[in-house]
Short mmCIF file of C-alpha atoms and ligand atoms in Angstrom, two decimals:
data_model
loop_
_atom_site.label_atom_id
_atom_site.label_comp_id
_atom_site.label_asym_id
_atom_site.label_seq_id
_atom_site.Cartn_x
_atom_site.Cartn_y
_atom_site.Cartn_z
CA UNK A 1 -16.69 -16.82 -1.86
CA UNK A 2 -18.84 -13.62 -2.63
CA UNK A 3 -20.76 -12.12 1.50
CA UNK A 4 -18.09 -14.55 2.68
CA UNK A 5 -20.18 -13.65 5.46
CA UNK A 6 -23.20 -12.34 4.97
CA UNK A 7 -24.87 -15.54 2.90
CA UNK A 8 -27.91 -15.25 3.62
CA UNK A 9 -30.97 -13.24 5.02
CA UNK A 10 -34.41 -13.29 6.23
CA UNK A 11 -37.51 -12.18 5.73
CA UNK A 12 -40.33 -12.14 8.70
CA UNK A 13 -43.59 -11.48 7.68
CA UNK A 14 -44.32 -8.98 8.33
CA UNK A 15 -42.90 -5.41 6.48
CA UNK A 16 -43.34 -4.28 10.45
CA UNK A 17 -39.24 -1.86 9.63
CA UNK A 18 -38.04 1.26 7.52
CA UNK A 19 -34.96 0.01 7.51
CA UNK A 20 -33.52 -2.43 5.42
CA UNK A 21 -30.44 -2.32 3.83
CA UNK A 22 -28.45 -3.28 1.43
CA UNK A 23 -25.49 -5.19 2.25
CA UNK A 24 -22.80 -6.14 -0.04
CA UNK A 25 -22.84 -9.85 -0.50
CA UNK A 26 -26.93 -9.71 0.68
CA UNK A 27 -29.59 -11.51 -1.87
CA UNK A 28 -31.45 -8.14 -1.01
CA UNK A 29 -33.80 -8.69 -4.39
CA UNK A 30 -37.27 -10.18 -1.92
CA UNK A 31 -37.53 -7.09 0.17
CA UNK A 32 -36.50 -4.49 -2.64
CA UNK A 33 -39.28 -4.70 -4.01
CA UNK A 34 -41.49 -4.16 -1.06
CA UNK A 35 -39.44 -2.02 0.99
CA UNK A 36 -37.87 1.42 1.50
CA UNK A 37 -33.62 0.72 1.10
CA UNK A 38 -31.43 2.54 3.31
CA UNK A 39 -27.70 1.85 2.75
CA UNK A 40 -26.41 0.54 5.46
CA UNK A 41 -23.05 0.16 4.09
CA UNK A 42 -20.54 3.61 4.10
CA UNK A 43 -21.31 5.34 1.10
CA UNK A 44 -18.98 5.35 -2.40
CA UNK A 45 -17.69 8.85 -1.05
CA UNK A 46 -19.03 10.21 1.75
CA UNK A 47 -17.34 9.41 5.42
CA UNK A 48 -15.22 5.68 5.70
CA UNK A 49 -15.66 4.68 2.35
CA UNK A 50 -12.74 3.76 -0.77
CA UNK A 51 -12.58 7.68 -1.58
CA UNK A 52 -11.97 9.03 1.56
CA UNK A 53 -9.35 6.12 2.80
CA UNK A 54 -5.71 7.31 3.83
CA UNK A 55 -3.65 5.30 1.23
CA UNK A 56 0.17 4.27 1.88
CA UNK A 57 1.96 2.74 -1.00
CA UNK A 58 5.15 1.27 1.23
CA UNK A 59 3.17 -0.81 4.34
CA UNK A 60 5.02 -1.46 6.65
CA UNK A 61 4.15 -4.37 9.89
CA UNK A 62 4.36 -4.20 12.78
CA UNK A 63 7.04 -4.25 15.52
CA UNK A 64 7.89 -7.93 16.88
CA UNK A 65 8.43 -8.59 20.15
CA UNK A 66 12.07 -8.78 20.59
CA UNK A 67 14.10 -10.95 23.24
CA UNK A 68 14.53 -7.67 24.82
CA UNK A 69 10.80 -6.37 25.49
CA UNK A 70 9.50 -9.29 25.21
CA UNK A 71 6.64 -7.99 26.53
CA UNK A 72 4.15 -11.17 26.82
CA UNK A 73 6.04 -13.02 24.33
CA UNK A 74 3.01 -13.44 22.30
CA UNK A 75 4.16 -13.29 18.99
CA UNK A 76 2.97 -15.48 15.13
CA UNK A 77 -0.66 -15.78 16.86
CA UNK A 78 0.65 -17.89 19.30
CA UNK A 79 -0.64 -17.65 23.01
CA UNK A 80 1.78 -15.47 24.74
CA UNK A 81 3.07 -16.14 28.54
CA UNK A 82 -0.51 -14.90 30.56
CA UNK A 83 1.59 -12.06 32.98
CA UNK A 84 1.09 -8.90 33.18
CA UNK A 85 1.81 -5.80 35.88
CA UNK A 86 4.60 -4.91 33.79
CA UNK A 87 5.37 -1.20 31.90
CA UNK A 88 5.39 -0.02 28.54
CA UNK A 89 6.32 0.80 25.76
CA UNK A 90 9.05 -0.26 27.98
CA UNK A 91 11.53 2.06 28.95
CA UNK A 92 14.56 1.91 25.70
CA UNK A 93 12.20 0.28 23.50
CA UNK A 94 11.80 3.02 20.84
CA UNK A 95 9.99 1.04 18.20
CA UNK A 96 6.94 0.68 20.53
CA UNK A 97 6.90 4.59 21.61
CA UNK A 98 4.29 6.36 20.08
CA UNK A 99 4.43 7.95 16.70
CA UNK A 100 1.14 10.42 15.97
CA UNK A 101 -0.43 8.74 12.78
CA UNK A 102 -0.78 10.99 9.41
CA UNK A 103 -3.73 11.09 8.17
CA UNK A 104 -3.23 11.02 4.90
CA UNK A 105 -1.47 6.72 5.02
CA UNK A 106 -2.61 5.51 8.05
CA UNK A 107 -5.87 4.68 8.67
CA UNK A 108 -7.42 4.88 12.11
CA UNK A 109 -11.24 3.83 12.89
CA UNK A 110 -13.85 3.46 15.71
CA UNK A 111 -11.84 1.28 17.94
CA UNK A 112 -9.39 3.63 19.78
CA UNK A 113 -7.93 0.34 21.76
CA UNK A 114 -5.68 -0.39 17.85
CA UNK A 115 -5.90 2.91 17.03
CA UNK A 116 -3.51 3.28 20.70
CA UNK A 117 -1.65 -0.30 20.09
CA UNK A 118 -1.33 1.04 16.04
CA UNK A 119 0.35 4.76 16.84
CA UNK A 120 2.97 2.17 18.73
CA UNK A 121 3.42 -0.53 15.84
CA UNK A 122 2.17 -2.88 17.72
CA UNK A 123 -0.37 -2.43 14.80
CA UNK A 124 0.74 -1.93 11.40
CA UNK A 125 1.79 2.08 11.30
CA UNK A 126 -0.70 2.79 8.44
CA UNK A 127 -4.09 0.31 9.77
CA UNK A 128 -3.88 -2.64 7.73
CA UNK A 129 -3.30 -4.59 10.13
CA UNK A 130 -3.40 -9.30 10.32
CA UNK A 131 -5.21 -12.01 12.54
CA UNK A 132 -2.14 -12.31 13.35
CA UNK A 133 -0.75 -9.30 14.75
CA UNK A 134 -4.03 -8.92 16.76
CA UNK A 135 -3.69 -11.93 18.21
CA UNK A 136 -0.70 -10.50 19.46
CA UNK A 137 -0.46 -6.72 20.34
CA UNK A 138 -3.43 -7.47 22.80
CA UNK A 139 -2.25 -10.13 24.90
CA UNK A 140 1.88 -7.74 24.60
CA UNK A 141 0.48 -4.60 25.46
CA UNK A 142 -3.11 -4.93 27.18
CA UNK A 143 -3.11 -8.35 28.75
CA UNK A 144 -6.17 -9.17 27.37
CA UNK A 145 -6.75 -13.51 27.78
CA UNK A 146 -5.41 -16.10 24.46
CA UNK A 147 -9.14 -16.86 24.31
CA UNK A 148 -11.25 -13.71 24.06
CA UNK A 149 -7.62 -11.55 21.50
CA UNK A 150 -8.37 -14.64 18.70
CA UNK A 151 -12.34 -13.95 20.13
CA UNK A 152 -11.97 -10.27 19.84
CA UNK A 153 -9.52 -10.31 15.94
CA UNK A 154 -12.36 -13.84 14.72
CA UNK A 155 -15.02 -11.00 15.16
CA UNK A 156 -13.03 -7.56 13.63
CA UNK A 157 -12.59 -10.34 10.27
CA UNK A 158 -15.19 -11.98 10.10
CA UNK A 159 -18.08 -9.48 10.58
CA UNK A 160 -17.17 -8.86 7.07
CA UNK A 161 -14.90 -6.08 7.62
CA UNK A 162 -11.64 -8.52 6.62
CA UNK A 163 -10.44 -10.97 4.53
CA UNK A 164 -10.40 -14.41 5.29
CA UNK A 165 -8.14 -15.98 2.84
CA UNK A 166 -5.13 -12.49 3.51
CA UNK A 167 -6.32 -12.42 7.44
CA UNK A 168 -6.60 -8.97 6.51
CA UNK A 169 -8.50 -6.23 8.28
CA UNK A 170 -8.70 -2.31 7.84
CA UNK A 171 -8.95 -1.01 10.85
CA UNK A 172 -11.14 1.69 9.74
CA UNK A 173 -12.27 3.04 6.25
CA UNK A 174 -12.25 0.98 3.61
CA UNK A 175 -9.28 -0.29 2.38
CA UNK A 176 -10.51 -3.74 0.04
CA UNK A 177 -7.28 -2.84 -2.10
CA UNK A 178 -5.29 -3.88 0.19
CA UNK A 179 -7.34 -6.41 1.91
CA UNK A 180 -8.56 -8.11 -0.36
CA UNK A 181 -7.60 -11.72 -2.20
CA UNK A 182 -9.20 -10.99 -4.90
CA UNK A 183 -11.52 -7.50 -5.34
CA UNK A 184 -13.80 -9.19 -7.44
CA UNK A 185 -14.96 -12.40 -5.67
CA UNK A 186 -15.32 -11.13 -1.88
CA UNK A 187 -17.24 -7.33 -2.50
CA UNK A 188 -15.94 -4.46 -0.31
CA UNK A 189 -14.69 -4.96 2.77
CA UNK A 190 -15.84 -2.38 4.79
CA UNK A 191 -13.28 -2.10 7.75
CA UNK A 192 -13.92 -1.72 11.62
CA UNK A 193 -16.23 1.62 10.46
CA UNK A 194 -18.92 -0.76 8.51
CA UNK A 195 -22.08 -0.11 9.92
CA UNK A 196 -24.26 -2.79 12.12
CA UNK A 197 -21.15 -5.69 12.32
CA UNK A 198 -18.95 -5.06 15.22
CA UNK A 199 -19.68 -0.68 14.99
CA UNK A 200 -23.19 0.03 15.86
CA UNK A 201 -25.58 2.70 16.64
CA UNK A 202 -25.10 4.21 21.23
CA UNK A 203 -20.97 4.54 21.29
CA UNK A 204 -18.90 5.67 23.99
CA UNK A 205 -17.63 8.67 21.55
CA UNK A 206 -18.63 7.77 18.91
CA UNK A 207 -21.60 9.31 16.21
CA UNK A 208 -25.32 6.75 15.24
CA UNK A 209 -23.79 6.10 11.75
CA UNK A 210 -27.50 7.60 10.71
CA UNK A 211 -28.08 10.72 12.71
CA UNK A 212 -23.83 11.56 11.90
CA UNK A 213 -24.08 11.59 7.50
CA UNK A 214 -21.79 8.05 7.89
CA UNK A 215 -19.46 9.43 10.86
CA UNK A 216 -20.16 6.71 13.00
CA UNK A 217 -16.17 6.41 13.81
CA UNK A 218 -14.52 9.53 14.98
CA UNK A 219 -13.95 10.72 18.36
CA UNK A 220 -16.78 13.42 19.48
CA UNK A 221 -15.34 15.46 22.35
CA UNK A 222 -18.97 15.85 23.37
CA UNK A 223 -20.15 12.60 23.72
CA UNK A 224 -17.25 12.37 26.10
CA UNK A 225 -17.56 15.87 27.28
CA UNK A 226 -21.35 13.61 28.14
CA UNK A 227 -19.51 10.34 29.15
CA UNK A 228 -17.12 12.23 31.53
CA UNK A 229 -19.95 14.16 33.22
CA UNK A 230 -21.49 10.87 34.18
CA UNK A 231 -19.50 9.05 35.36
CA UNK A 232 -17.18 11.75 37.25
CA UNK A 233 -14.42 10.75 35.25
CA UNK A 234 -14.48 7.72 37.66
CA UNK A 235 -15.54 5.46 34.47
CA UNK A 236 -16.35 2.75 36.24
CA UNK A 237 -18.80 0.11 35.89
CA UNK A 238 -21.61 1.31 37.75
CA UNK A 239 -20.38 4.42 36.18
CA UNK A 240 -21.09 2.88 32.86
CA UNK A 241 -23.58 1.05 32.54
CA UNK A 242 -25.45 4.84 33.33
CA UNK A 243 -23.76 6.43 31.25
CA UNK A 244 -25.05 3.62 28.58
CA UNK A 245 -28.00 4.07 29.39
CA UNK A 246 -28.52 7.36 28.65
CA UNK A 247 -27.00 6.94 25.36
CA UNK A 248 -29.49 4.21 24.21
CA UNK A 249 -32.25 7.31 25.40
CA UNK A 250 -30.55 9.50 23.39
CA UNK A 251 -30.34 6.81 20.06
CA UNK A 252 -34.45 5.79 21.15
CA UNK A 253 -35.46 9.69 20.58
CA UNK A 254 -33.28 11.16 17.45
CA UNK A 255 -32.23 8.26 15.72
CA UNK A 256 -35.47 7.19 13.70
CA UNK A 257 -33.02 4.60 12.65
CA UNK A 258 -32.06 2.87 15.90
CA UNK A 259 -31.24 -0.79 15.99
CA UNK A 260 -29.47 -2.03 19.11
CA UNK A 261 -29.40 -5.78 19.10
CA UNK A 262 -27.56 -8.86 19.86
CA UNK A 263 -24.13 -7.77 18.31
CA UNK A 264 -24.74 -4.48 20.75
CA UNK A 265 -23.29 -6.23 23.20
CA UNK A 266 -19.82 -6.56 22.29
CA UNK A 267 -20.49 -2.83 22.90
CA UNK A 268 -20.52 -3.46 27.07
CA UNK A 269 -17.25 -5.73 26.61
CA UNK A 270 -15.93 -2.73 24.49
CA UNK A 271 -17.50 -0.19 27.87
CA UNK A 272 -15.37 -2.37 30.43
CA UNK A 273 -12.65 -2.15 28.83
CA UNK A 274 -12.21 0.97 30.20
CA UNK A 275 -12.45 -0.10 33.40
CA UNK A 276 -10.34 -4.02 32.36
CA UNK A 277 -7.18 -2.80 30.42
CA UNK A 278 -7.00 1.03 30.44
CA UNK A 279 -5.96 1.82 33.89
CA UNK A 280 -2.73 1.51 35.15
CA UNK A 281 -1.15 0.25 37.71
CA UNK A 282 1.44 3.02 38.58
CA UNK A 283 -2.34 4.65 39.71
CA UNK A 284 -3.61 2.00 41.24
CA UNK A 285 -5.39 0.48 38.92
CA UNK A 286 -7.88 3.36 38.77
CA UNK A 287 -10.32 4.24 35.25
CA UNK A 288 -9.63 8.17 36.06
CA UNK A 289 -9.75 11.14 33.77
CA UNK A 290 -5.41 11.40 33.21
CA UNK A 291 -5.85 7.55 31.58
CA UNK A 292 -8.97 7.73 29.47
CA UNK A 293 -8.00 11.25 28.34
CA UNK A 294 -5.10 9.37 26.82
CA UNK A 295 -5.93 6.54 25.19
CA UNK A 296 -9.09 8.62 22.87
CA UNK A 297 -6.81 10.89 22.46
CA UNK A 298 -9.11 13.71 24.87
CA UNK A 299 -7.93 17.37 25.38
CA UNK A 300 -9.54 19.28 27.62
CA UNK A 301 -9.70 23.14 26.37
CA UNK A 302 -10.49 26.12 28.00
CA UNK A 303 -14.31 26.12 28.75
CA UNK A 304 -14.86 22.89 29.69
CA UNK A 305 -15.29 20.81 26.27
CA UNK A 306 -13.30 18.09 24.59
CA UNK A 307 -11.17 17.90 21.73
CA UNK A 308 -10.05 15.11 19.91
CA UNK A 309 -5.79 15.16 19.61
CA UNK A 310 -4.84 13.26 17.08
CA UNK A 311 -2.44 11.88 20.19
CA UNK A 312 -4.17 8.04 21.24
CA UNK A 313 -2.15 6.88 22.84
CA UNK A 314 -0.68 5.15 26.29
CA UNK A 315 0.02 6.85 28.98
CA UNK A 316 3.51 7.64 30.23
CA UNK A 317 4.18 5.32 32.75
CA UNK A 318 1.34 2.46 31.98
CA UNK A 319 1.43 -0.91 33.65
CA UNK A 320 -1.37 -3.36 32.45
CA UNK A 321 -3.18 -5.96 34.27
CA UNK A 322 -1.68 -8.29 36.38
CA UNK A 323 -3.89 -11.42 35.15
CA UNK A 324 -5.07 -12.69 31.78
CA UNK A 325 -9.18 -10.33 30.88
CA UNK A 326 -10.75 -13.57 29.36
CA UNK A 327 -13.63 -14.50 27.49
CA UNK A 328 -15.37 -15.58 30.44
CA UNK A 329 -14.32 -12.44 32.47
CA UNK A 330 -15.75 -9.89 29.64
CA UNK A 331 -18.93 -12.31 29.23
CA UNK A 332 -20.14 -10.80 32.93
CA UNK A 333 -19.20 -7.89 32.60
CA UNK A 334 -21.90 -7.86 29.86
CA UNK A 335 -24.61 -9.32 31.27
CA UNK A 336 -24.07 -7.66 34.59
CA UNK A 337 -23.34 -3.72 33.02
CA UNK A 338 -26.79 -4.48 30.41
CA UNK A 339 -28.44 -5.77 34.02
CA UNK A 340 -27.77 -2.42 36.27
CA UNK A 341 -30.31 -0.62 33.66
CA UNK A 342 -31.62 -3.16 31.15
CA UNK A 343 -32.51 -2.18 28.02
CA UNK A 344 -35.16 -3.50 25.34
CA UNK A 345 -32.83 -4.72 22.18
CA UNK A 346 -35.19 -3.92 19.09
CA UNK A 347 -35.02 -1.13 17.05
CA UNK A 348 -37.26 2.15 16.19
CA UNK A 349 -39.34 1.64 13.44
CA UNK A 350 -40.40 4.97 13.16
CA UNK A 351 -40.44 8.40 14.89
CA UNK A 352 -41.64 7.11 18.33
CA UNK A 353 -42.10 3.70 18.22
CA UNK A 354 -39.45 0.64 18.91
CA UNK A 355 -40.57 -2.94 18.35
CA UNK A 356 -38.91 -5.75 20.54
CA UNK A 357 -36.37 -8.14 18.75
CA UNK A 358 -39.02 -11.65 19.54
CA UNK A 359 -35.41 -13.61 20.46
CA UNK A 360 -32.22 -14.45 20.34
CA UNK A 361 -29.28 -17.09 21.17
CA UNK A 362 -31.25 -18.72 24.40
CA UNK A 363 -29.94 -15.45 25.93
CA UNK A 364 -32.82 -12.81 24.69
CA UNK A 365 -36.89 -13.15 25.03
CA UNK A 366 -39.02 -10.37 24.72
CA UNK A 367 -36.25 -8.06 23.55
CA UNK A 368 -33.92 -8.78 27.69
CA UNK A 369 -31.79 -10.78 28.83
CA UNK A 370 -33.08 -12.52 31.54
CA UNK A 371 -31.94 -11.41 35.47
CA UNK A 372 -30.74 -15.68 36.08
CA UNK A 373 -29.24 -15.40 32.91
CA UNK A 374 -27.43 -19.27 32.72
CA UNK A 375 -23.79 -18.53 33.41
CA UNK A 376 -22.78 -21.05 30.82
CA UNK A 377 -24.98 -18.74 27.96
CA UNK A 378 -23.01 -16.11 29.67
CA UNK A 379 -19.47 -17.59 29.49
CA UNK A 380 -20.22 -18.09 26.04
CA UNK A 381 -21.94 -15.40 24.76
CA UNK A 382 -19.21 -13.28 22.82
CA UNK A 383 -18.50 -17.21 20.85
CA UNK A 384 -22.07 -17.38 20.43
CA UNK A 385 -22.01 -14.02 18.48
CA UNK A 386 -19.29 -15.53 16.61
CA UNK A 387 -20.63 -18.88 15.36
CA UNK A 388 -24.88 -18.46 15.65
CA UNK A 389 -27.57 -16.44 13.28
CA UNK A 390 -27.72 -13.13 14.16
CA UNK A 391 -29.83 -10.28 13.55
CA UNK A 392 -27.65 -7.69 12.15
CA UNK A 393 -30.77 -4.55 11.81
CA UNK A 394 -33.81 -6.15 11.89
CA UNK A 395 -34.87 -8.37 8.85
CA UNK A 396 -31.43 -9.01 8.67
CA UNK A 397 -29.75 -12.04 9.86
CA UNK A 398 -25.61 -12.41 9.54
CA UNK A 399 -25.21 -16.51 9.05
CA UNK A 400 -21.38 -17.55 9.41
CA UNK A 401 -20.53 -19.46 5.83
CA UNK A 402 -18.92 -21.99 6.02
CA UNK A 403 -15.87 -20.70 5.50
CA UNK A 404 -16.42 -18.79 8.44
CA UNK A 405 -16.80 -21.84 10.92
CA UNK A 406 -13.72 -23.15 9.17
CA UNK A 407 -11.84 -20.90 9.95
CA UNK A 408 -12.74 -20.00 13.01
CA UNK A 409 -12.66 -23.67 14.25
CA UNK A 410 -9.46 -23.74 13.43
CA UNK A 411 -8.43 -20.03 15.11
CA UNK A 412 -10.35 -22.10 18.22
CA UNK A 413 -8.48 -25.07 18.18
CA UNK A 414 -6.50 -24.72 20.16
CA UNK A 415 -8.03 -22.50 22.95
CA UNK A 416 -10.70 -23.97 25.54
CA UNK A 417 -13.45 -23.06 23.92
CA UNK A 418 -14.93 -26.86 24.56
CA UNK A 419 -13.93 -26.53 28.17
CA UNK A 420 -17.22 -23.89 28.56
CA UNK A 421 -19.09 -26.23 26.97
CA UNK A 422 -19.75 -24.14 24.19
CA UNK A 423 -21.52 -25.39 21.39
CA UNK A 424 -18.99 -25.72 18.45
CA UNK A 425 -19.10 -24.35 14.89
CA UNK A 426 -19.00 -26.75 12.46
CA UNK A 427 -21.19 -28.83 14.71
CA UNK A 428 -24.84 -27.43 13.00
C1 HEM B 501 -9.01 -7.30 17.36
C2 HEM B 501 -9.50 -6.99 18.07
C3 HEM B 501 -10.63 -5.61 18.82
C4 HEM B 501 -11.36 -5.13 17.58
C5 HEM B 501 -11.85 -5.97 15.97
C6 HEM B 501 -11.60 -4.26 18.65
C7 HEM B 501 -12.91 -3.52 17.57
C8 HEM B 501 -13.91 -2.03 17.31
C9 HEM B 501 -14.89 -2.09 17.08
C10 HEM B 501 -15.47 -2.25 15.36
C11 HEM B 501 -15.34 -0.82 17.78
C12 HEM B 501 -16.86 -0.05 17.44
C13 HEM B 501 -18.10 -0.69 17.87
C14 HEM B 501 -18.80 1.00 18.49
O1 HEM B 501 -18.82 1.64 19.42
O2 HEM B 501 -19.64 0.94 17.51
C15 HEM B 501 -14.81 -0.95 18.82
C16 HEM B 501 -14.97 -0.07 20.56
C17 HEM B 501 -13.81 -0.03 21.09
N1 HEM B 501 -12.85 -0.66 21.67
FE1 HEM B 501 -11.89 -2.28 19.92
N2 HEM B 501 -11.67 -4.05 19.05
C18 HEM B 501 -10.95 -4.82 19.88
C19 HEM B 501 -9.82 -4.72 20.86
C20 HEM B 501 -9.62 -3.49 21.88
C21 HEM B 501 -8.96 -3.27 23.22
C22 HEM B 501 -7.56 -4.48 23.32
C23 HEM B 501 -9.63 -2.74 23.35
C24 HEM B 501 -9.23 -2.89 24.77
C25 HEM B 501 -8.53 -1.11 25.09
C26 HEM B 501 -10.90 -1.85 22.61
C27 HEM B 501 -10.80 -0.48 22.93
C28 HEM B 501 -12.62 -0.60 22.21
C29 HEM B 501 -13.02 0.50 22.91
C30 HEM B 501 -13.21 1.21 23.96
C31 HEM B 501 -14.31 1.15 22.83
C32 HEM B 501 -15.35 2.01 22.37
C33 HEM B 501 -15.44 3.37 22.05
C34 HEM B 501 -16.95 3.90 22.06
O3 HEM B 501 -17.93 3.65 21.88
O4 HEM B 501 -16.22 5.35 22.04
N3 HEM B 501 -10.92 -2.59 21.40
N4 HEM B 501 -13.79 -2.39 19.12
C1 NAG B 502 -20.94 15.34 18.09
O1 NAG B 502 -22.19 14.59 19.09
C2 NAG B 502 -23.58 15.27 19.41
C3 NAG B 502 -24.06 14.94 21.40
O2 NAG B 502 -24.32 14.11 20.40
C4 NAG B 502 -24.13 15.92 18.52
O3 NAG B 502 -24.76 16.91 18.79
C5 NAG B 502 -22.59 16.29 17.14
O4 NAG B 502 -23.37 17.22 16.27
C6 NAG B 502 -21.51 15.61 17.73
N1 NAG B 502 -20.61 16.12 16.89
C7 NAG B 502 -19.72 16.48 14.94
C8 NAG B 502 -18.93 16.66 14.98
O5 NAG B 502 -20.31 15.40 14.89
C1 NAG B 503 7.37 8.33 34.85
O1 NAG B 503 8.45 8.23 35.81
C2 NAG B 503 9.55 8.93 35.95
C3 NAG B 503 10.38 8.55 36.27
O2 NAG B 503 9.57 7.81 38.26
C4 NAG B 503 9.06 10.33 36.44
O3 NAG B 503 9.91 10.73 36.76
C5 NAG B 503 8.21 11.10 36.06
O4 NAG B 503 7.51 12.53 36.37
C6 NAG B 503 6.68 9.67 35.38
N1 NAG B 503 5.79 11.04 34.71
C7 NAG B 503 4.65 10.93 34.83
C8 NAG B 503 3.45 11.40 34.26
O5 NAG B 503 3.74 9.67 35.83
C1 NAG B 504 -42.67 -12.77 26.43
O1 NAG B 504 -44.33 -11.72 26.10
C2 NAG B 504 -45.08 -13.49 26.51
C3 NAG B 504 -46.70 -12.18 26.08
O2 NAG B 504 -46.63 -11.45 27.34
C4 NAG B 504 -45.28 -14.96 27.75
O3 NAG B 504 -46.20 -15.08 26.82
C5 NAG B 504 -44.21 -15.12 26.78
O4 NAG B 504 -44.11 -16.20 28.14
C6 NAG B 504 -42.65 -13.97 27.57
N1 NAG B 504 -41.60 -15.64 27.15
C7 NAG B 504 -41.01 -15.32 27.59
C8 NAG B 504 -39.21 -15.55 27.70
O5 NAG B 504 -40.69 -14.56 28.95
#
């Protein structure tokens, strides 16, 4: 199952785009001859590479929830209570107190939500996690709905970042020797740092891959400052919609290899986590600077700039959201945020030249999402990204393999996707 997910690549007729990739597992021989290639994988020895990935010889799994400190009682990957409003970590629960990551042994990556979970031992502290840990932790800490928790874990695993057999995933750099069932068979498993799969351009606080030598996963204080200035420290829907629009313009202008495809829709979902998952009941569920800074490990300096303090942490006295954050809810936020400041899907083909993506999944047409989008399409949005062919960069398509689709079908069989009317994964 070499390159489990990326089993095929589609080549459009016109050789329009200069940035055709070389992703492990993709047969790109047809395009290599005719086009300049730019690697979108983390290079062998650069940022996010296996060579620079922290190594822990003594892997310790996540601390499970207990009857004394049950949280949502989510364990072993099954559905929990789906009822939040409680304090995390629970007073007295020493197993889930914050412990700063050790840069020599602990992997952290582009996702503050998972970095925080690992720092509090809801995921393995070294950042080599499993499907089950991911599904449990999202429910127990953030009260993510069971459907969305499974979907995000599947996205993490199957967008070529993790291993379908061991169900292990690095939350940051390439740790193939520890995640893969057999590195010879699977090839490199870049982890969540891998570019243009789950990770994409125009992140809130992370650089674009190409403009910063492959560093697309570290916290950037300048970007955090820009986000805080634009939002005025109120990271709500309209303010984040505006900041995301500014980041898009920045990428169009600065990144000649900029690409904004259907997978970029995930970034609107991640942005919604600032006002849906991070706020605390003890602060009236306000997405304020105090709260958001704590999750991002952002520290304000005397001169007004921000630095990373290596302490991505649940704020003190934090209580989580009461009702679960479901697939349907995040799908609606994604579309709302997009439609507040619509931008074209597509990519830069040369300096000053942007080509729009023609269509995808009944959602994107002529580079944009129509404002009268079918609510059914919205609720199936993330599911479509998971199960359909997705252009992951222009001229390249991620196609889920039979192995991935069968994993998806087995994991989702006890969630209620069928009720949404989403197409079944193995039906095509
Ligand atoms: C299995 C579950 C999850 C996976 C696999 C995952 C993965 C990722 C990845 C790959 C990114 C980078 C996207 C990019 O900006 O290019 C990201 C960003 C982000 N994630 Fe997660 N995530 C998960 C769950 C969560 C949860 C539960 C939270 C909630 C607190 C969260 C909060 C965020 C935020 C706020 C960002 C944006 C960071 C930024 O742009 O600076 N994630 N996530
Ligand atoms: C942080 O982001 C700013 C704005 O995009 C950029 O100019 C700067 O080079 C980045 N810094 C680092 C250390 O990557
Ligand atoms: C947390 O709650 C405790 C007890 O109510 C209080 O003493 C403390 O000041 C609070 N800390 C913060 C940061 O709100
Ligand atoms: C896309 O644009 C073309 C040319 O402007 C137009 O003919 C077509 O109807 C548009 N399609 C949609 C779905 O808007």
